[in-house]
Amino acid sequence: MRMRRREFIARATGAALVLGGIGTIMNDGEGYRFPDSRRRGILRPPGSLEEEEFLAQCIRCQRCTEACHPKAIRLGGPGTGRHAGTPYIVPEDHACTLCLECGKACPTGAIEAITKKTEARMGTAVVDKRLCVSHNMTGICGACFTVCPLRGKAIVQGMHNAPTVNPEECVGCGLCEEACIVKGDKAIRALSARRWDA
């Protein structure tokens, strides 16, 4: 089966980044990976200020990464311009558990010290019904509902445990995405309006 041009370019770019030595800069040692900003946007830690103000206040001190219990917070690396050194989260690898310790550790207020999970407002989860096994009737799951820290409010279940996200209640932590059983492209993703080129 022929590889699509877009997939080939993505793989070639990934290989070039690793061979170029970028793979050693991440604080969790897993290797640097550019988030797909077209698909997701930037998921900032809970309590982060609006993007322009956040970028102005963040001093790239890395204290939020040190305070992060699940080690979910990563730092922007080469190629991210003015976002370099700033914290973000890739939930399919390590989602935010909403421990809210990052805001307490931030010395400048770029990440505010919030006390309620409902104040996090990182983004919003979106379900792809074509991929969700409970929606497309290829199985019965419910993993996203079970792991949601605001279950019953941010995510509710219907027939066959099919999830529906309430964007008014969802804070975009990404725990649902990390827990999703669908391989490859997840059936539920936490999306943000923030962009690397913001």
Tab-separated table of C-alpha atoms in Angstrom:
chain	number	residue	atom	x	y	z
A	1	MET	CA	0.000	0.000	0.000
A	2	ARG	CA	1.439	3.347	-1.057
A	3	MET	CA	2.249	5.856	1.661
A	4	ARG	CA	0.406	9.155	1.274
A	5	ARG	CA	2.504	12.234	0.578
A	6	ARG	CA	1.431	13.949	3.817
A	7	GLU	CA	2.291	10.850	5.872
A	8	PHE	CA	5.673	10.559	4.133
A	9	ILE	CA	6.505	14.211	4.850
A	10	ALA	CA	5.421	13.845	8.483
A	11	ARG	CA	7.600	10.762	8.974
A	12	ALA	CA	10.559	12.295	7.189
A	13	THR	CA	10.298	15.457	9.270
A	14	GLY	CA	10.090	13.415	12.467
A	15	ALA	CA	13.170	11.426	11.524
A	16	ALA	CA	15.084	14.584	10.683
A	17	LEU	CA	14.255	16.107	14.061
A	18	VAL	CA	15.464	13.044	15.926
A	19	LEU	CA	18.629	12.751	13.850
A	20	GLY	CA	19.258	16.436	14.381
A	21	GLY	CA	19.563	15.880	18.109
A	22	ILE	CA	16.348	17.548	19.182
A	23	GLY	CA	15.214	14.382	20.927
A	24	THR	CA	17.154	15.177	24.098
A	25	ILE	CA	15.603	18.495	25.091
A	26	MET	CA	12.334	17.368	26.658
A	27	ASN	CA	12.109	17.428	30.436
A	28	ASP	CA	10.566	13.939	30.535
A	29	GLY	CA	13.269	12.407	28.341
A	30	GLU	CA	10.775	10.988	25.827
A	31	GLY	CA	12.061	13.037	22.906
A	32	TYR	CA	10.716	16.298	21.577
A	33	ARG	CA	7.625	16.236	19.419
A	34	PHE	CA	5.995	19.255	17.840
A	35	PRO	CA	2.302	19.339	18.755
A	36	ASP	CA	-0.025	19.412	15.758
A	37	SER	CA	-1.321	22.933	16.292
A	38	ARG	CA	-3.692	22.657	13.330
A	39	ARG	CA	-5.454	19.736	15.001
A	40	ARG	CA	-5.205	20.682	18.640
A	41	GLY	CA	-3.789	24.108	19.356
A	42	ILE	CA	-1.710	24.601	22.501
A	43	LEU	CA	-3.047	23.132	25.717
A	44	ARG	CA	-1.547	25.312	28.423
A	45	PRO	CA	-1.515	24.251	32.101
A	46	PRO	CA	-4.680	24.939	34.108
A	47	GLY	CA	-4.966	28.549	35.208
A	48	SER	CA	-2.826	29.939	32.371
A	49	LEU	CA	-3.547	33.528	31.383
A	50	GLU	CA	-4.792	34.460	27.911
A	51	GLU	CA	-2.070	33.668	25.369
A	52	GLU	CA	-0.560	37.118	24.788
A	53	GLU	CA	-0.496	37.921	28.487
A	54	PHE	CA	0.788	34.442	29.266
A	55	LEU	CA	3.724	34.826	26.877
A	56	ALA	CA	4.560	38.193	28.398
A	57	GLN	CA	4.449	36.905	31.979
A	58	CYS	CA	6.080	33.473	31.597
A	59	ILE	CA	9.823	33.630	32.390
A	60	ARG	CA	10.504	30.033	31.251
A	61	CYS	CA	11.659	29.028	34.740
A	62	GLN	CA	10.343	25.438	34.464
A	63	ARG	CA	8.939	25.447	38.007
A	64	CYS	CA	5.550	24.328	36.693
A	65	THR	CA	7.127	21.219	35.161
A	66	GLU	CA	8.823	20.396	38.457
A	67	ALA	CA	5.521	20.774	40.347
A	68	CYS	CA	3.504	18.676	37.880
A	69	HIS	CA	2.643	15.365	39.588
A	70	PRO	CA	1.839	13.327	36.439
A	71	LYS	CA	4.782	14.907	34.557
A	72	ALA	CA	2.308	16.097	31.939
A	73	ILE	CA	3.837	19.539	31.394
A	74	ARG	CA	6.359	19.813	28.571
A	75	LEU	CA	8.343	22.781	27.313
A	76	GLY	CA	8.276	24.282	23.819
A	77	GLY	CA	11.514	23.619	22.001
A	78	PRO	CA	13.377	24.744	18.871
A	79	GLY	CA	11.126	25.874	16.082
A	80	THR	CA	8.378	27.233	18.338
A	81	GLY	CA	9.706	30.802	18.230
A	82	ARG	CA	8.482	32.973	21.064
A	83	HIS	CA	6.783	29.924	22.576
A	84	ALA	CA	10.157	28.238	23.192
A	85	GLY	CA	10.564	27.219	26.822
A	86	THR	CA	6.876	27.717	27.612
A	87	PRO	CA	4.763	24.929	29.150
A	88	TYR	CA	2.155	22.892	27.296
A	89	ILE	CA	0.508	19.474	27.544
A	90	VAL	CA	0.120	16.594	25.051
A	91	PRO	CA	-2.735	14.628	26.630
A	92	GLU	CA	-2.538	11.452	24.560
A	93	ASP	CA	0.857	10.919	26.224
A	94	HIS	CA	0.292	12.412	29.696
A	95	ALA	CA	-2.896	14.314	30.451
A	96	CYS	CA	-3.413	16.919	33.151
A	97	THR	CA	-4.862	15.415	36.343
A	98	LEU	CA	-5.945	18.866	37.575
A	99	CYS	CA	-3.798	18.668	40.702
A	100	LEU	CA	-3.443	22.463	40.259
A	101	GLU	CA	0.092	22.523	41.701
A	102	CYS	CA	1.552	24.306	38.656
A	103	GLY	CA	-0.222	27.567	39.479
A	104	LYS	CA	1.082	27.503	43.035
A	105	ALA	CA	4.624	27.053	41.706
A	106	CYS	CA	4.470	29.844	39.096
A	107	PRO	CA	6.377	32.899	40.398
A	108	THR	CA	4.930	35.433	37.956
A	109	GLY	CA	1.238	34.590	37.766
A	110	ALA	CA	1.460	33.441	34.139
A	111	ILE	CA	-0.283	30.376	35.542
A	112	GLU	CA	-2.742	31.553	38.161
A	113	ALA	CA	-3.099	29.612	41.406
A	114	ILE	CA	-6.654	28.359	41.001
A	115	THR	CA	-8.333	26.206	43.629
A	116	LYS	CA	-11.251	24.639	41.730
A	117	LYS	CA	-10.993	22.156	38.867
A	118	THR	CA	-13.854	23.920	37.111
A	119	GLU	CA	-11.657	27.026	36.784
A	120	ALA	CA	-8.995	25.249	34.715
A	121	ARG	CA	-10.361	26.166	31.236
A	122	MET	CA	-7.537	24.661	29.171
A	123	GLY	CA	-9.674	23.760	26.157
A	124	THR	CA	-12.632	21.572	25.251
A	125	ALA	CA	-12.894	17.870	24.460
A	126	VAL	CA	-14.499	16.925	21.143
A	127	VAL	CA	-15.810	13.458	20.248
A	128	ASP	CA	-15.309	12.011	16.769
A	129	LYS	CA	-18.383	9.796	16.497
A	130	ARG	CA	-16.934	8.003	13.480
A	131	LEU	CA	-14.070	6.672	15.629
A	132	CYS	CA	-15.785	6.213	19.001
A	133	VAL	CA	-16.716	2.529	19.394
A	134	SER	CA	-19.781	3.378	21.488
A	135	HIS	CA	-21.052	5.776	18.820
A	136	ASN	CA	-20.235	3.683	15.738
A	137	MET	CA	-21.653	0.536	17.384
A	138	THR	CA	-18.458	-1.534	17.127
A	139	GLY	CA	-18.220	-1.876	20.893
A	140	ILE	CA	-19.195	-0.466	24.278
A	141	CYS	CA	-16.587	1.548	26.131
A	142	GLY	CA	-17.096	4.406	28.580
A	143	ALA	CA	-13.416	4.962	29.432
A	144	CYS	CA	-13.637	8.711	28.818
A	145	PHE	CA	-16.639	9.063	31.115
A	146	THR	CA	-15.040	6.968	33.844
A	147	VAL	CA	-11.793	8.964	33.955
A	148	CYS	CA	-13.357	12.430	33.610
A	149	PRO	CA	-12.834	14.451	36.822
A	150	LEU	CA	-16.107	16.257	36.061
A	151	ARG	CA	-18.059	13.217	34.844
A	152	GLY	CA	-21.768	13.658	34.704
A	153	LYS	CA	-21.187	17.337	33.959
A	154	ALA	CA	-18.418	17.648	31.363
A	155	ILE	CA	-19.132	14.218	29.850
A	156	VAL	CA	-22.460	12.412	29.945
A	157	GLN	CA	-23.304	8.980	28.562
A	158	GLY	CA	-26.084	7.845	26.278
A	159	MET	CA	-26.990	4.548	24.648
A	160	HIS	CA	-24.130	2.000	24.708
A	161	ASN	CA	-22.138	4.441	26.898
A	162	ALA	CA	-21.796	6.831	23.940
A	163	PRO	CA	-20.228	10.040	25.320
A	164	THR	CA	-21.421	13.580	24.779
A	165	VAL	CA	-19.284	16.524	25.865
A	166	ASN	CA	-20.828	19.592	27.450
A	167	PRO	CA	-18.501	22.418	26.320
A	168	GLU	CA	-19.825	24.678	29.069
A	169	GLU	CA	-18.504	22.288	31.725
A	170	CYS	CA	-15.468	20.659	30.051
A	171	VAL	CA	-12.115	22.199	31.054
A	172	GLY	CA	-9.988	20.408	28.444
A	173	CYS	CA	-7.686	18.466	30.782
A	174	GLY	CA	-7.352	15.651	28.236
A	175	LEU	CA	-7.755	12.728	30.654
A	176	CYS	CA	-10.481	11.399	28.360
A	177	GLU	CA	-8.088	11.488	25.416
A	178	GLU	CA	-5.356	9.659	27.301
A	179	ALA	CA	-7.864	6.982	28.390
A	180	CYS	CA	-9.487	6.517	24.955
A	181	ILE	CA	-9.098	2.905	23.810
A	182	VAL	CA	-9.036	3.770	20.109
A	183	LYS	CA	-5.560	3.291	18.663
A	184	GLY	CA	-3.941	5.910	16.429
A	185	ASP	CA	-6.255	8.898	16.070
A	186	LYS	CA	-8.178	9.086	19.329
A	187	ALA	CA	-11.961	9.217	19.267
A	188	ILE	CA	-11.959	12.093	21.745
A	189	ARG	CA	-9.455	14.944	21.823
A	190	ALA	CA	-8.913	18.021	23.953
A	191	LEU	CA	-8.739	21.035	21.649
A	192	SER	CA	-7.603	24.601	22.285
A	193	ALA	CA	-8.023	27.860	20.393
A	194	ARG	CA	-4.408	28.819	21.193
A	195	ARG	CA	-1.837	28.484	18.402
A	196	TRP	CA	1.956	28.331	18.203
A	197	ASP	CA	1.842	31.317	15.864
A	198	ALA	CA	-0.467	33.328	18.134
